[in-house]
Structure formats: structure tokens, C-alpha cells
Coordinates of C-alpha atoms in Angstrom, one line a residue:
M1 CA -61.1 -20.0 59.3
P2 CA -60.4 -17.6 61.8
N3 CA -57.2 -19.8 61.7
R4 CA -57.6 -19.2 57.3
L5 CA -57.7 -15.3 58.1
K6 CA -54.6 -15.1 60.6
L7 CA -52.3 -17.0 58.3
F8 CA -53.4 -15.2 55.1
L9 CA -52.8 -11.9 56.5
D10 CA -49.2 -13.4 57.9
R11 CA -48.3 -14.3 55.0
A12 CA -49.6 -10.7 53.5
W13 CA -48.1 -8.4 55.7
R14 CA -43.7 -10.4 55.5
D15 CA -44.2 -9.5 52.2
L16 CA -45.2 -6.1 52.1
V17 CA -42.1 -6.0 54.8
G18 CA -40.1 -7.6 52.2
R19 CA -40.6 -6.0 50.1
A20 CA -40.6 -2.6 51.6
S21 CA -36.7 -3.5 52.6
T22 CA -36.1 -4.8 48.8
G23 CA -37.1 -1.6 47.4
W24 CA -35.3 0.7 50.4
H25 CA -31.8 -1.0 49.9
I26 CA -31.8 -0.9 45.8
L27 CA -33.3 3.0 46.2
A28 CA -30.3 3.3 48.6
Q29 CA -28.0 1.8 47.1
K30 CA -28.5 2.3 43.5
G31 CA -30.4 5.1 43.9
P32 CA -33.9 5.9 41.9
S33 CA -32.5 4.2 38.3
Q34 CA -34.6 1.4 39.1
L35 CA -37.8 3.1 40.9
Q36 CA -39.9 6.5 39.7
F37 CA -38.2 9.3 40.0
W38 CA -40.7 11.9 39.3
L39 CA -40.5 13.2 42.1
I40 CA -37.1 13.8 42.6
A41 CA -37.3 15.3 39.3
L42 CA -40.3 17.7 40.5
I43 CA -37.9 19.0 43.4
I44 CA -35.0 19.8 40.8
G45 CA -37.1 21.7 38.7
I46 CA -38.6 23.4 42.3
A47 CA -34.7 23.9 43.1
S48 CA -34.2 25.0 39.1
G49 CA -36.9 27.0 38.8
F50 CA -36.3 29.3 41.6
A51 CA -31.9 29.6 40.6
A52 CA -33.2 30.8 37.4
L53 CA -35.7 33.0 38.7
G54 CA -32.9 34.4 41.5
F55 CA -30.5 34.4 38.5
R56 CA -33.2 36.9 36.6
K57 CA -33.7 39.2 39.8
G58 CA -30.0 38.9 40.7
I59 CA -28.9 41.0 37.1
E60 CA -31.9 43.6 37.2
T61 CA -31.3 44.6 41.3
L62 CA -27.8 44.9 40.0
Q63 CA -27.9 46.6 36.9
A64 CA -30.8 48.7 38.8
A65 CA -28.4 49.7 41.1
L66 CA -25.2 50.2 38.9
Y67 CA -27.1 52.1 35.7
G68 CA -29.5 54.1 37.4
T69 CA -32.9 52.8 36.4
D70 CA -35.7 50.6 37.0
D71 CA -37.3 50.8 33.5
L72 CA -35.1 47.4 32.4
A73 CA -37.0 47.3 29.5
H74 CA -35.5 50.3 28.2
L75 CA -32.3 50.1 29.7
H76 CA -30.0 51.7 27.0
S77 CA -33.2 53.6 25.7
F78 CA -31.5 54.9 29.5
A79 CA -27.9 53.9 29.9
G80 CA -27.6 56.9 26.7
T81 CA -28.4 60.0 28.4
L82 CA -25.7 59.2 31.5
P83 CA -22.3 60.6 30.8
W84 CA -20.1 58.1 28.4
Y85 CA -17.1 57.5 31.1
W86 CA -20.0 56.1 33.3
V87 CA -20.8 54.0 30.4
L88 CA -16.4 53.6 29.3
L89 CA -16.2 52.8 33.3
I90 CA -19.2 50.1 34.3
P91 CA -17.7 47.5 31.9
A92 CA -14.7 47.7 32.5
F93 CA -15.2 47.6 36.1
G94 CA -17.6 44.5 35.9
G95 CA -14.8 42.5 34.2
L96 CA -11.8 43.4 36.6
A97 CA -15.0 42.2 39.7
V98 CA -15.6 39.0 36.6
G99 CA -11.9 38.4 36.5
I100 CA -11.4 37.9 40.2
I101 CA -14.2 35.8 40.5
L102 CA -12.9 33.2 38.2
N103 CA -9.8 33.0 39.1
W104 CA -10.4 32.5 42.6
F105 CA -13.4 30.1 41.9
T106 CA -12.1 27.7 38.8
H107 CA -7.5 26.6 37.6
D108 CA -8.7 28.0 34.0
G109 CA -10.5 31.6 34.4
R110 CA -13.2 30.5 31.8
V111 CA -16.9 30.2 32.5
R112 CA -19.0 27.7 32.7
A113 CA -22.2 27.0 30.7
V114 CA -23.9 25.1 28.2
A115 CA -21.0 23.1 26.3
D116 CA -19.6 21.7 29.8
V117 CA -22.9 19.5 31.3
I118 CA -23.7 19.0 27.5
E119 CA -20.0 17.3 28.2
G120 CA -20.5 16.5 31.8
A121 CA -24.5 14.9 30.5
A122 CA -22.0 12.8 27.7
L123 CA -19.1 11.8 29.2
W124 CA -19.6 12.3 33.8
D125 CA -22.9 10.6 34.0
G126 CA -24.4 13.0 34.3
R127 CA -22.1 15.8 36.4
V128 CA -20.7 19.1 36.5
E129 CA -18.1 20.8 38.4
K130 CA -19.9 22.5 41.1
R131 CA -17.8 25.1 42.2
A132 CA -16.7 26.1 39.1
G133 CA -20.3 26.5 38.3
L134 CA -21.4 27.7 40.7
G135 CA -18.2 29.9 40.3
S136 CA -19.0 31.1 36.4
A137 CA -22.7 32.1 37.5
L138 CA -21.7 34.9 39.9
A139 CA -19.3 36.3 37.2
S140 CA -22.0 35.9 34.8
M141 CA -24.5 38.3 36.7
I142 CA -22.3 40.8 37.3
T143 CA -21.2 40.9 33.3
L144 CA -24.5 40.5 32.0
S145 CA -25.7 43.3 34.9
T146 CA -23.4 45.6 34.5
G147 CA -22.8 45.8 30.1
G148 CA -21.5 43.0 28.5
S149 CA -23.3 41.7 25.3
S150 CA -24.5 38.4 26.3
G151 CA -27.3 36.3 28.0
R152 CA -28.3 34.7 30.3
E153 CA -29.3 31.0 29.6
G154 CA -26.2 29.8 29.9
P155 CA -25.2 30.3 33.7
V156 CA -28.5 29.2 33.9
V157 CA -27.9 25.6 32.4
H158 CA -24.6 25.2 34.1
L159 CA -26.0 26.6 37.9
A160 CA -29.4 24.1 36.9
A161 CA -26.5 21.7 36.5
V162 CA -25.3 22.1 39.2
I163 CA -27.4 21.2 41.2
S164 CA -28.3 18.0 39.7
S165 CA -24.7 17.2 40.3
W166 CA -25.2 17.8 44.1
V167 CA -28.7 14.7 44.4
S168 CA -26.7 12.7 42.4
A169 CA -24.6 12.7 44.2
R170 CA -25.9 12.1 47.3
I171 CA -28.6 10.0 45.9
N172 CA -25.5 7.9 44.0
A173 CA -27.2 8.2 40.9
N174 CA -26.0 5.8 38.6
G175 CA -25.3 6.7 34.3
V176 CA -28.2 6.7 33.4
T177 CA -30.2 8.5 36.1
G178 CA -27.9 10.8 36.6
R179 CA -28.4 12.6 33.2
D180 CA -32.7 12.3 33.6
L181 CA -32.1 14.5 36.7
L182 CA -29.6 16.7 34.3
G183 CA -32.3 16.5 31.9
C184 CA -34.7 18.1 34.2
A185 CA -32.9 20.6 36.2
V186 CA -31.8 21.7 32.5
A187 CA -35.9 21.9 31.4
A188 CA -36.3 24.2 34.1
A189 CA -34.2 26.2 34.4
V190 CA -34.6 27.1 30.1
S191 CA -38.8 27.0 31.5
A192 CA -38.0 29.1 34.6
S193 CA -35.9 31.7 32.1
F194 CA -38.3 31.8 29.1
N195 CA -41.5 31.1 30.5
A196 CA -42.0 28.4 27.5
P197 CA -42.4 24.7 29.0
I198 CA -42.5 23.1 25.9
A199 CA -39.2 24.6 24.5
G200 CA -36.9 24.3 27.7
A201 CA -38.1 19.7 27.9
L202 CA -37.1 19.5 24.2
F203 CA -34.7 22.2 24.8
A204 CA -32.6 19.5 27.2
L205 CA -33.5 16.6 25.0
E206 CA -33.2 17.9 22.6
V207 CA -29.6 20.1 23.2
V208 CA -28.2 19.2 25.7
L209 CA -29.1 14.2 26.1
R210 CA -29.4 15.1 22.6
H211 CA -32.1 11.9 22.2
F212 CA -35.7 11.3 22.9
A213 CA -36.4 8.3 25.2
V214 CA -39.3 7.7 26.4
H215 CA -38.4 6.9 29.1
A216 CA -36.7 10.4 30.0
F217 CA -39.2 12.5 28.9
A218 CA -42.2 12.5 32.0
P219 CA -39.9 13.8 34.5
I220 CA -37.8 15.4 32.3
A221 CA -41.7 17.2 31.1
I222 CA -42.8 17.5 35.0
A223 CA -38.6 19.1 36.2
S224 CA -40.6 22.1 33.2
V225 CA -44.1 22.7 34.4
A226 CA -42.5 22.5 37.7
G227 CA -39.3 25.3 36.0
T228 CA -42.3 27.2 34.1
V229 CA -44.8 27.3 37.5
I230 CA -42.2 29.6 39.8
N231 CA -41.9 31.6 36.6
R232 CA -45.5 33.0 36.3
I233 CA -45.7 32.9 40.2
E234 CA -43.1 36.0 39.5
Y235 CA -44.3 37.4 36.3
G236 CA -47.4 36.0 35.1
G237 CA -48.2 34.6 32.0
V238 CA -47.0 37.0 29.4
T239 CA -44.5 36.2 27.0
E240 CA -41.1 38.0 26.5
F241 CA -42.0 39.6 23.4
I242 CA -45.0 41.1 22.3
L243 CA -46.3 41.7 18.1
P244 CA -47.6 43.8 16.9
A245 CA -50.4 42.1 15.6
E246 CA -50.9 38.2 14.1
G247 CA -48.6 37.1 10.7
S248 CA -50.4 36.1 7.4
L249 CA -48.6 34.2 5.4
D250 CA -49.5 33.0 1.4
F251 CA -48.1 29.9 1.3
Y252 CA -47.4 29.6 -2.2
V253 CA -46.1 32.5 -2.8
E254 CA -43.9 34.0 -0.2
L255 CA -42.5 30.7 1.1
P256 CA -39.4 30.4 -1.0
A257 CA -38.6 34.4 -0.1
F258 CA -38.6 32.3 4.0
L259 CA -36.6 29.6 2.8
I260 CA -33.5 32.9 0.7
L261 CA -34.2 34.0 4.8
G262 CA -32.8 31.6 6.5
I263 CA -29.5 30.5 3.7
V264 CA -28.9 34.7 5.2
C265 CA -29.6 33.8 8.4
G266 CA -27.5 30.4 7.9
V267 CA -24.4 32.8 7.0
V268 CA -24.5 35.2 10.1
A269 CA -25.2 31.7 12.5
V270 CA -21.3 31.0 11.1
V271 CA -20.4 34.4 10.6
L272 CA -21.9 35.1 14.4
M273 CA -20.0 31.8 15.5
R274 CA -16.3 32.1 14.1
A275 CA -16.1 35.6 15.2
I276 CA -16.4 34.0 18.6
F277 CA -13.6 31.7 18.1
W278 CA -11.1 33.9 15.4
A279 CA -12.2 36.5 19.2
E280 CA -10.7 34.0 21.7
D281 CA -8.7 32.9 19.8
V282 CA -7.4 36.3 19.2
G283 CA -7.4 37.7 23.3
S284 CA -5.2 34.3 23.8
S285 CA -3.2 35.4 21.7
V286 CA -2.6 39.1 22.9
Q287 CA -3.0 37.4 26.2
K288 CA 0.3 35.8 25.7
Q289 CA 2.7 38.3 24.7
L290 CA 1.1 41.2 26.8
R291 CA 1.6 38.2 29.7
L292 CA -1.3 39.6 31.1
P293 CA -2.4 38.1 34.4
K294 CA -5.8 36.4 33.2
V295 CA -7.5 37.9 36.1
L296 CA -7.3 41.8 33.8
R297 CA -8.2 39.3 30.8
P298 CA -12.5 40.0 31.5
A299 CA -11.6 44.4 32.7
F300 CA -10.2 44.5 29.4
A301 CA -12.6 43.0 27.2
G302 CA -15.1 45.1 29.8
L303 CA -12.9 48.3 29.0
I304 CA -13.2 47.8 25.0
L305 CA -17.7 47.1 25.6
G306 CA -17.7 50.5 26.7
A307 CA -16.6 52.3 24.4
I308 CA -18.2 50.2 22.0
A309 CA -21.7 51.3 25.1
I310 CA -20.9 55.3 24.4
W311 CA -22.2 55.2 20.9
Y312 CA -24.4 52.0 20.2
P313 CA -25.8 51.3 24.3
H314 CA -27.7 48.5 22.1
I315 CA -25.4 46.2 23.2
I316 CA -25.5 46.3 26.5
G317 CA -26.9 43.3 28.7
V318 CA -28.9 40.6 26.8
G319 CA -30.8 43.2 24.4
Y320 CA -34.6 42.3 25.0
E321 CA -35.1 45.8 23.5
T322 CA -33.7 46.0 20.4
T323 CA -35.3 42.7 19.6
S324 CA -38.4 44.2 20.7
A325 CA -38.3 46.8 18.8
A326 CA -37.2 45.0 16.3
L327 CA -40.1 42.1 16.2
T328 CA -42.0 45.9 16.3
G329 CA -40.8 47.2 13.0
G330 CA -39.5 50.3 14.9
L331 CA -36.0 50.2 12.9
G332 CA -34.8 50.5 9.7
L333 CA -33.0 49.1 7.3
H334 CA -29.7 51.2 8.0
L335 CA -30.2 51.0 11.8
A336 CA -30.8 47.5 11.6
I337 CA -27.5 46.2 9.9
T338 CA -25.5 48.4 11.2
Y339 CA -26.8 46.9 14.9
V340 CA -25.9 44.1 13.4
V341 CA -22.4 43.9 12.8
V342 CA -21.8 46.2 15.8
K343 CA -23.7 43.4 18.5
V344 CA -21.4 40.3 16.6
A345 CA -18.6 42.2 17.4
A346 CA -19.8 42.7 21.2
V347 CA -20.2 39.2 21.2
A348 CA -17.3 38.1 20.8
I349 CA -15.1 41.1 23.1
T350 CA -17.9 39.3 25.2
M351 CA -17.1 35.4 24.8
A352 CA -13.4 35.9 24.4
G353 CA -12.7 38.4 27.5
R354 CA -13.9 35.5 29.2
M355 CA -16.5 37.2 30.8
G356 CA -19.6 35.2 31.3
G357 CA -22.9 35.1 30.2
G358 CA -24.5 32.4 27.1
V359 CA -25.3 32.8 22.9
F360 CA -28.9 32.6 22.4
S361 CA -29.9 35.9 23.6
P362 CA -27.5 37.7 21.7
A363 CA -28.8 35.2 18.7
L364 CA -32.2 35.4 19.3
M365 CA -31.7 39.8 19.1
V366 CA -29.1 39.1 15.3
G367 CA -31.5 36.7 13.7
A368 CA -34.6 39.4 14.7
L369 CA -32.6 42.3 12.6
T370 CA -31.4 40.0 10.3
G371 CA -35.1 39.7 9.4
L372 CA -36.0 42.6 9.9
A373 CA -33.2 44.3 7.4
F374 CA -34.1 40.8 5.2
G375 CA -37.9 41.3 5.7
I376 CA -37.6 45.1 4.7
V377 CA -35.6 44.7 1.5
A378 CA -38.5 41.7 0.5
T379 CA -41.2 44.0 0.3
A380 CA -40.4 47.0 -1.1
V381 CA -39.2 44.4 -4.1
F382 CA -42.4 42.6 -4.0
P383 CA -44.7 44.7 -2.2
D384 CA -48.1 43.4 -4.3
V385 CA -47.8 39.6 -2.1
S386 CA -44.6 40.4 0.6
G387 CA -46.7 40.7 4.6
S388 CA -44.6 42.2 7.1
E389 CA -41.8 42.4 8.0
T390 CA -41.6 41.7 11.2
L391 CA -43.0 38.0 10.4
Y392 CA -39.4 37.9 8.7
A393 CA -38.1 39.6 11.4
L394 CA -39.5 37.0 13.6
A395 CA -38.4 34.2 11.4
G396 CA -34.8 35.5 11.6
M397 CA -35.1 35.6 15.6
G398 CA -35.7 31.5 14.9
A399 CA -33.7 30.9 11.7
V400 CA -30.1 32.2 13.6
A401 CA -31.0 30.9 17.2
A402 CA -31.8 27.4 15.8
A403 CA -28.7 27.3 13.9
V404 CA -25.9 28.8 16.6
L405 CA -27.7 26.2 19.1
G406 CA -27.8 23.6 16.5
A407 CA -31.6 22.5 18.6
P408 CA -34.1 23.7 15.3
I409 CA -36.9 21.9 17.7
S410 CA -36.1 23.3 20.6
T411 CA -35.8 27.0 19.1
T412 CA -38.8 26.9 16.6
L413 CA -41.1 25.9 19.7
I414 CA -39.6 28.8 21.9
V415 CA -39.5 31.5 19.6
F416 CA -43.6 30.7 19.4
E417 CA -43.5 30.8 23.5
L418 CA -41.5 34.1 23.3
T419 CA -44.3 36.4 20.9
G420 CA -47.5 33.9 21.7
D421 CA -47.5 34.0 17.5
W422 CA -48.5 30.2 16.5
Q423 CA -49.7 31.4 13.1
T424 CA -46.5 31.7 11.6
G425 CA -45.1 28.7 12.2
I426 CA -44.6 27.9 8.5
A427 CA -42.7 31.1 7.9
V428 CA -40.4 30.3 11.2
M429 CA -40.0 26.1 10.4
A430 CA -38.9 27.0 6.7
A431 CA -36.3 29.6 7.8
V432 CA -35.0 27.4 10.7
S433 CA -34.3 24.1 8.6
I434 CA -32.8 25.9 5.9
S435 CA -30.3 27.8 8.0
T436 CA -29.9 25.1 10.9
A437 CA -28.8 22.9 7.4
L438 CA -26.1 25.3 6.0
A439 CA -24.8 26.8 9.3
S440 CA -24.6 23.2 10.5
R441 CA -21.5 21.9 7.5
W442 CA -19.3 24.7 8.1
V443 CA -19.3 24.0 12.2
D444 CA -19.2 20.9 13.9
R445 CA -23.2 21.2 14.3
S446 CA -23.1 24.0 16.7
F447 CA -21.2 26.7 18.5
F448 CA -21.9 24.9 21.8
L449 CA -20.0 21.5 19.8
T450 CA -17.7 23.0 18.5
Q451 CA -17.0 24.6 21.9
L452 CA -15.8 21.5 22.8
E453 CA -13.9 20.4 19.4
R454 CA -12.0 23.2 19.9
R455 CA -11.2 21.5 23.4
G456 CA -10.1 18.3 22.1
I457 CA -14.1 16.6 23.3
H458 CA -15.2 14.5 20.1
L459 CA -19.2 14.5 21.1
A460 CA -20.5 16.1 17.4
A461 CA -19.7 12.3 15.2
G462 CA -21.4 10.4 17.9
P463 CA -20.8 7.9 20.5
Q464 CA -19.0 6.1 18.3
A465 CA -15.9 8.3 18.7
Y466 CA -16.4 9.6 22.4
L467 CA -17.5 7.3 23.8
L468 CA -13.6 5.4 23.4
S469 CA -12.6 8.7 25.5
T470 CA -14.6 6.8 29.0
V471 CA -13.0 4.4 28.3
R472 CA -10.2 3.8 30.8
V473 CA -7.2 1.1 29.6
A474 CA -6.5 0.9 33.3
S475 CA -10.2 -1.0 33.7
I476 CA -9.7 -3.5 30.9
M477 CA -6.0 -4.6 31.0
R478 CA -4.0 -7.8 31.9
D479 CA -1.4 -7.4 35.2
R480 CA 1.0 -9.2 34.8
E481 CA -0.4 -12.0 37.0
H482 CA -2.9 -12.6 35.1
A483 CA -4.3 -16.2 33.8
R484 CA -3.4 -14.9 30.3
A485 CA -0.6 -12.0 30.7
A486 CA 0.8 -10.7 27.6
G487 CA 5.4 -11.8 27.9
E488 CA 7.3 -9.9 29.0
E489 CA 9.7 -9.7 26.5
T490 CA 7.7 -9.6 24.1
C491 CA 6.4 -6.0 26.1
W492 CA 9.4 -4.9 26.4
E493 CA 10.3 -5.2 22.4
L494 CA 7.3 -3.3 21.8
I495 CA 8.0 -0.5 24.3
E496 CA 11.6 -0.3 22.8
Q497 CA 9.4 0.6 19.7
G498 CA 7.7 3.3 21.1
V499 CA 4.1 0.9 20.7
Y500 CA 3.2 1.8 24.5
V501 CA 0.4 3.7 26.4
D502 CA -0.1 5.4 29.6
G503 CA -2.1 4.0 32.9
N504 CA -4.0 6.4 33.1
A505 CA -5.3 6.9 29.0
T506 CA -8.2 6.3 27.4
L507 CA -9.2 3.9 24.4
E508 CA -9.7 6.9 22.2
A509 CA -5.6 6.4 22.5
V510 CA -5.0 3.1 22.8
M511 CA -6.7 2.0 18.9
P512 CA -5.1 3.8 16.6
M513 CA -2.2 1.9 18.0
F514 CA -3.5 -1.2 17.9
E515 CA -4.1 0.0 14.0
I516 CA -0.8 1.9 13.4
S517 CA 0.6 -1.3 14.4
G518 CA -1.4 -4.2 14.0
A519 CA 0.3 -5.6 17.4
Q520 CA -2.5 -7.9 19.2
F521 CA -1.9 -5.9 22.8
I522 CA -0.1 -2.7 23.6
P523 CA 2.2 -2.7 27.7
V524 CA 1.2 -1.2 29.3
V525 CA 3.2 1.7 31.2
T526 CA 3.8 4.5 34.2
L527 CA 6.2 6.3 33.2
G528 CA 10.0 7.1 34.9
G529 CA 11.2 10.3 36.0
E530 CA 13.8 12.1 33.4
G531 CA 16.2 8.6 33.0
D532 CA 14.4 6.6 34.5
P533 CA 13.6 3.5 32.8
P534 CA 9.8 3.0 32.9
E535 CA 7.4 0.2 35.0
L536 CA 5.4 -2.1 33.2
W537 CA 1.6 -3.0 34.9
G538 CA 0.5 -5.1 32.2
A539 CA -0.7 -5.1 28.6
V540 CA -4.4 -3.7 26.9
F541 CA -5.4 -7.0 24.6
H542 CA -6.8 -5.9 21.5
V543 CA -9.8 -8.2 21.9
D544 CA -10.8 -6.8 25.5
A545 CA -10.4 -3.5 23.7
L546 CA -13.4 -4.6 21.1
K547 CA -14.9 -6.7 24.0
A548 CA -15.1 -2.3 26.1
F549 CA -15.9 -0.7 23.3
N550 CA -18.9 -3.0 22.3
R551 CA -20.6 -2.7 25.5
V552 CA -20.4 0.7 26.2
L553 CA -22.6 1.7 22.7
A554 CA -25.1 -1.2 23.7
D555 CA -25.7 0.5 26.5
T556 CA -26.3 4.1 25.3
A557 CA -28.1 2.3 22.6
A558 CA -30.2 1.0 25.0
E559 CA -30.9 4.4 26.6
E560 CA -31.4 5.8 23.9
H561 CA -34.2 3.7 23.1
S562 CA -35.3 2.8 25.9

């Protein structure tokens, strides 16, 4: 019996050592994608939560120093009492600082934000630019502190993505794991910024990863909770906005009004997005014509914003004071409409000036003002069957924001969590559904996806479009020594006809060439200098291209449904 027990223990010990060795090898060589990585998700959630908290505290500290008030909840009211030249110059000097920072940290002077995080999730295995991301966070902090009219969620999301990218690089995470960790960072950042854990998790899934795979939900939820805890340690469990009273809704009578409000908010959201893109094009054209250094572009935008803020200080910063006034019915019809127009212009100038920040908070402000204006009219026309105009402001806030973000689910929830009012869900959902459906027909689904489309990145069309750009020709071509290589004579005939592709190209460039030429293969070359003939490397075959495309489609489908 003792010998049998000793033999059993020896076998158990060897088995335990073997399993531990195998597990460590998997962790070291392939990252945690094959093991439970909830602990890593928790650590990323905590780090992202502190990053979001530090970003918010940095804005508050700089605003207090520059504008001379500690009451940041009423910043624009205080700014209205400052000398006009001070209100004019603070955004201009802030823009100059932003230009210098972006010129140092980026090659194109462009602030990185949510669209770049979505691109990183889709095309770069959950990685984003680290140096440019850190510079963008600093630039956006200065923008929001000196009078820029934007929001803090965009830079915070990208800053958190920088953290997850660093972790993914350290553990050699594969694509699936890298994207999951990116989702964890985004969820924690949004949760810590707005004290909204449910919406933070769904925002990461709906907007950034753009799928609701079960394997991603648990770690993302853990990170989102961690981010919320960080926020509540500092700010407590209070909501961002306090409503005067619970809303009430007569479902059968008043619901059509909220459907109409959804149409109005959809139009306003499209105007907001189109205004930003139009201003961006105008700004680039003016910069080119005047030969303006890119470092000065944010400074000129800041000067224009300062001039507007002399008469309308409501555009300064995130704008929560004005949003709160709209949600509590503290504004009249004329002021609500005026502030919508001025805010849209200010946001467009801020973005066109490449000053930094996000669009979520401005969309909340514009939506609340739009809903309030609509509610004032609706309750005046039908006083006997209408609820409070503040209920329309709440629904409008969600409807515009959802249309801009292209995220009806997470936006609906974040409105509830920002206000703490869960009793008006029917009104908000009705307006959100109509506005999102309407706006998505006039842009490429959302503000972020339209931004990427304007850069030539076709994510809005779905995986069947953008996955072509993830497969490089060099990885699937048959070189000249391949057993089934293409005939060199035929390759040179195709090259003379202009049918060839560079070795650095992707399937996005090759697949249309197969369709147009009807060839079974396309020569792969390296172009020489001027007057030098191209160098033939091999050829990419149509059947190989189709096989590679099918593999990446299958991998994507497996990830999204696992």
C-alpha cells in the first residue's frame, strides 16, 4: 500500500509540473488568448480608470488656473464676467500650444480619437499609435481647458487604448486577445468618465469592437466595473445631471411626438456631422491657399472660438452647465435654438482647427437643447396631453448623441446612467431609434465610420470590404522559384499592358484587377526609379487570393460568434 501511494503521488506531481510547464509556455509564446485573462482585464480596467480620472482632473486644474474659478460647474457663467480680451486670448494661446504639441508628437498634426481606436480594432489587432496617442491626450486636455468646444470621451478612449496596446505588445497578444483587451480599456475609460458601467461595456462592444461575442463580454464587464469604482472613489455615486422630477409619459397619446422628435434630432445630428466635415475641408483649403504652417492652424481656430465666446461663453469646454440648464428647463425657446446653432458652429471650428477632443459631450448638449426647444413647442400646442418639456430634452439628448455615435443601445443606457432616470425609457428609445435610422442613411452609419471613410478606410461596409486591406500580396504570392509559379513571359506581357501590382499592396488593390483583366494571376513587381524597369518578384494567383480572403472572413466570423 505505501508503494502504491508513493507511485500515485509521483505521477500526480509529474502531471502537475507538466501542466504548469505547458501553461507557462502557452502564456509566454501565444499570450493569454488561450488562458483566462480576467486578471489582466482587471488591471487594464484599473489603469484606464485612473487615466480617465487623471485626464478629467487635469482639465479641471487647468481651467481653474486659466479662468480663475474653482466652480467649474458654472464655468461659462463666470467666463461671462471676465474681460473680453482674456476670453479672446485664452483659446488662441491654447490652440498655439496644441499645434506645437501635435507637431512634435504626430506627423500629420491630427488628433487621435475614437475613430482611430475603431481602426486599430479592425485592422491592427487591437493596437493604436502610442506616441501620437499620448500627444493627442495632452493636446485635447489643453483644448478643453482653454475654451475648445468639444468633449473629453474621445481622447480618454484613445488614451486607454494606448494602455491596452502597450500590454498587448508586452504579452505578445494575438488579434483576438488584443481586441478584447482594447475593449476592456475602452469600457473602463468610458465608465470612469461618465460613471456609467453598463453603457461603458456596451459602448466598447457596440462602437469599437462592433460585435457582441460572448467571450469578450466577461472581461469587458470586469474592466468597466473597475473603471466605475475609480470614478466613484473620487466623485461618489452621483449622476452627472440632476433632473427636477421623474418624467411621465402617456404612452398611447404622447409617443408620436417623440417619434417626430427623433426625426428632428436625426436631421440635427446630420447637420452637426456635416458641419464638422465641411469645416474640415474648408480649413484644409484655407491652410493650403495661405500656406499656413500646420502648427498655427489650431491657434487660428482658437482665436475664432475666443471671439464667439465673448458673446456666447456657453461654448467653452464640455458644456455641462448648459446641458444641465436644458434638462431642467432653465432656458427659453429663443435661447435654446440660438445655443444649438452657436454650439454646432463652435464644435465644427474646434474639429476643423484640429484642436482635439471628442463629439459625444457636444452631441449631448446639442441634443438636450434641441429636445428642449421641441418640447417647449409641443407642450404649448398640446398642453392637455403633453408631459414636461424636460422629458423632451432628455429624449433629444439621447437621440442626437446616438445618431452621431451610431450607437443606439449604449447611448440610450448612458443617458439613463447620466441622469439616473429610468422611468422614461420608452420616450428615449422611441426618439433614439428614429434618429439613428434616419441619420445612418445620410452618413456612413456614424461620425466615426464616416471619418474613416473620408480617409479611405472602408469599415462601414462591413468585414467583406475592409478585410481585403489586411492581407498583403507579398504574403500569398508565388515567387519565381515556386513549383507552380507563373510563366515569366506571360508576366512580362501583363506588365507591358499595365496589369501588375506592387509587392506592398493588399488584396483591396488586387481583387478589382482580377475582375477587370480576367487574368488568372497578377504579376508582383517592385517599381524602380525613374527610367528603371520594374523588378519581377512573382505573381499572385486569383485562387490564392480567394483562399486567403475566405480564411480571414472565417476567422472574423468565428471571433464574432464565439
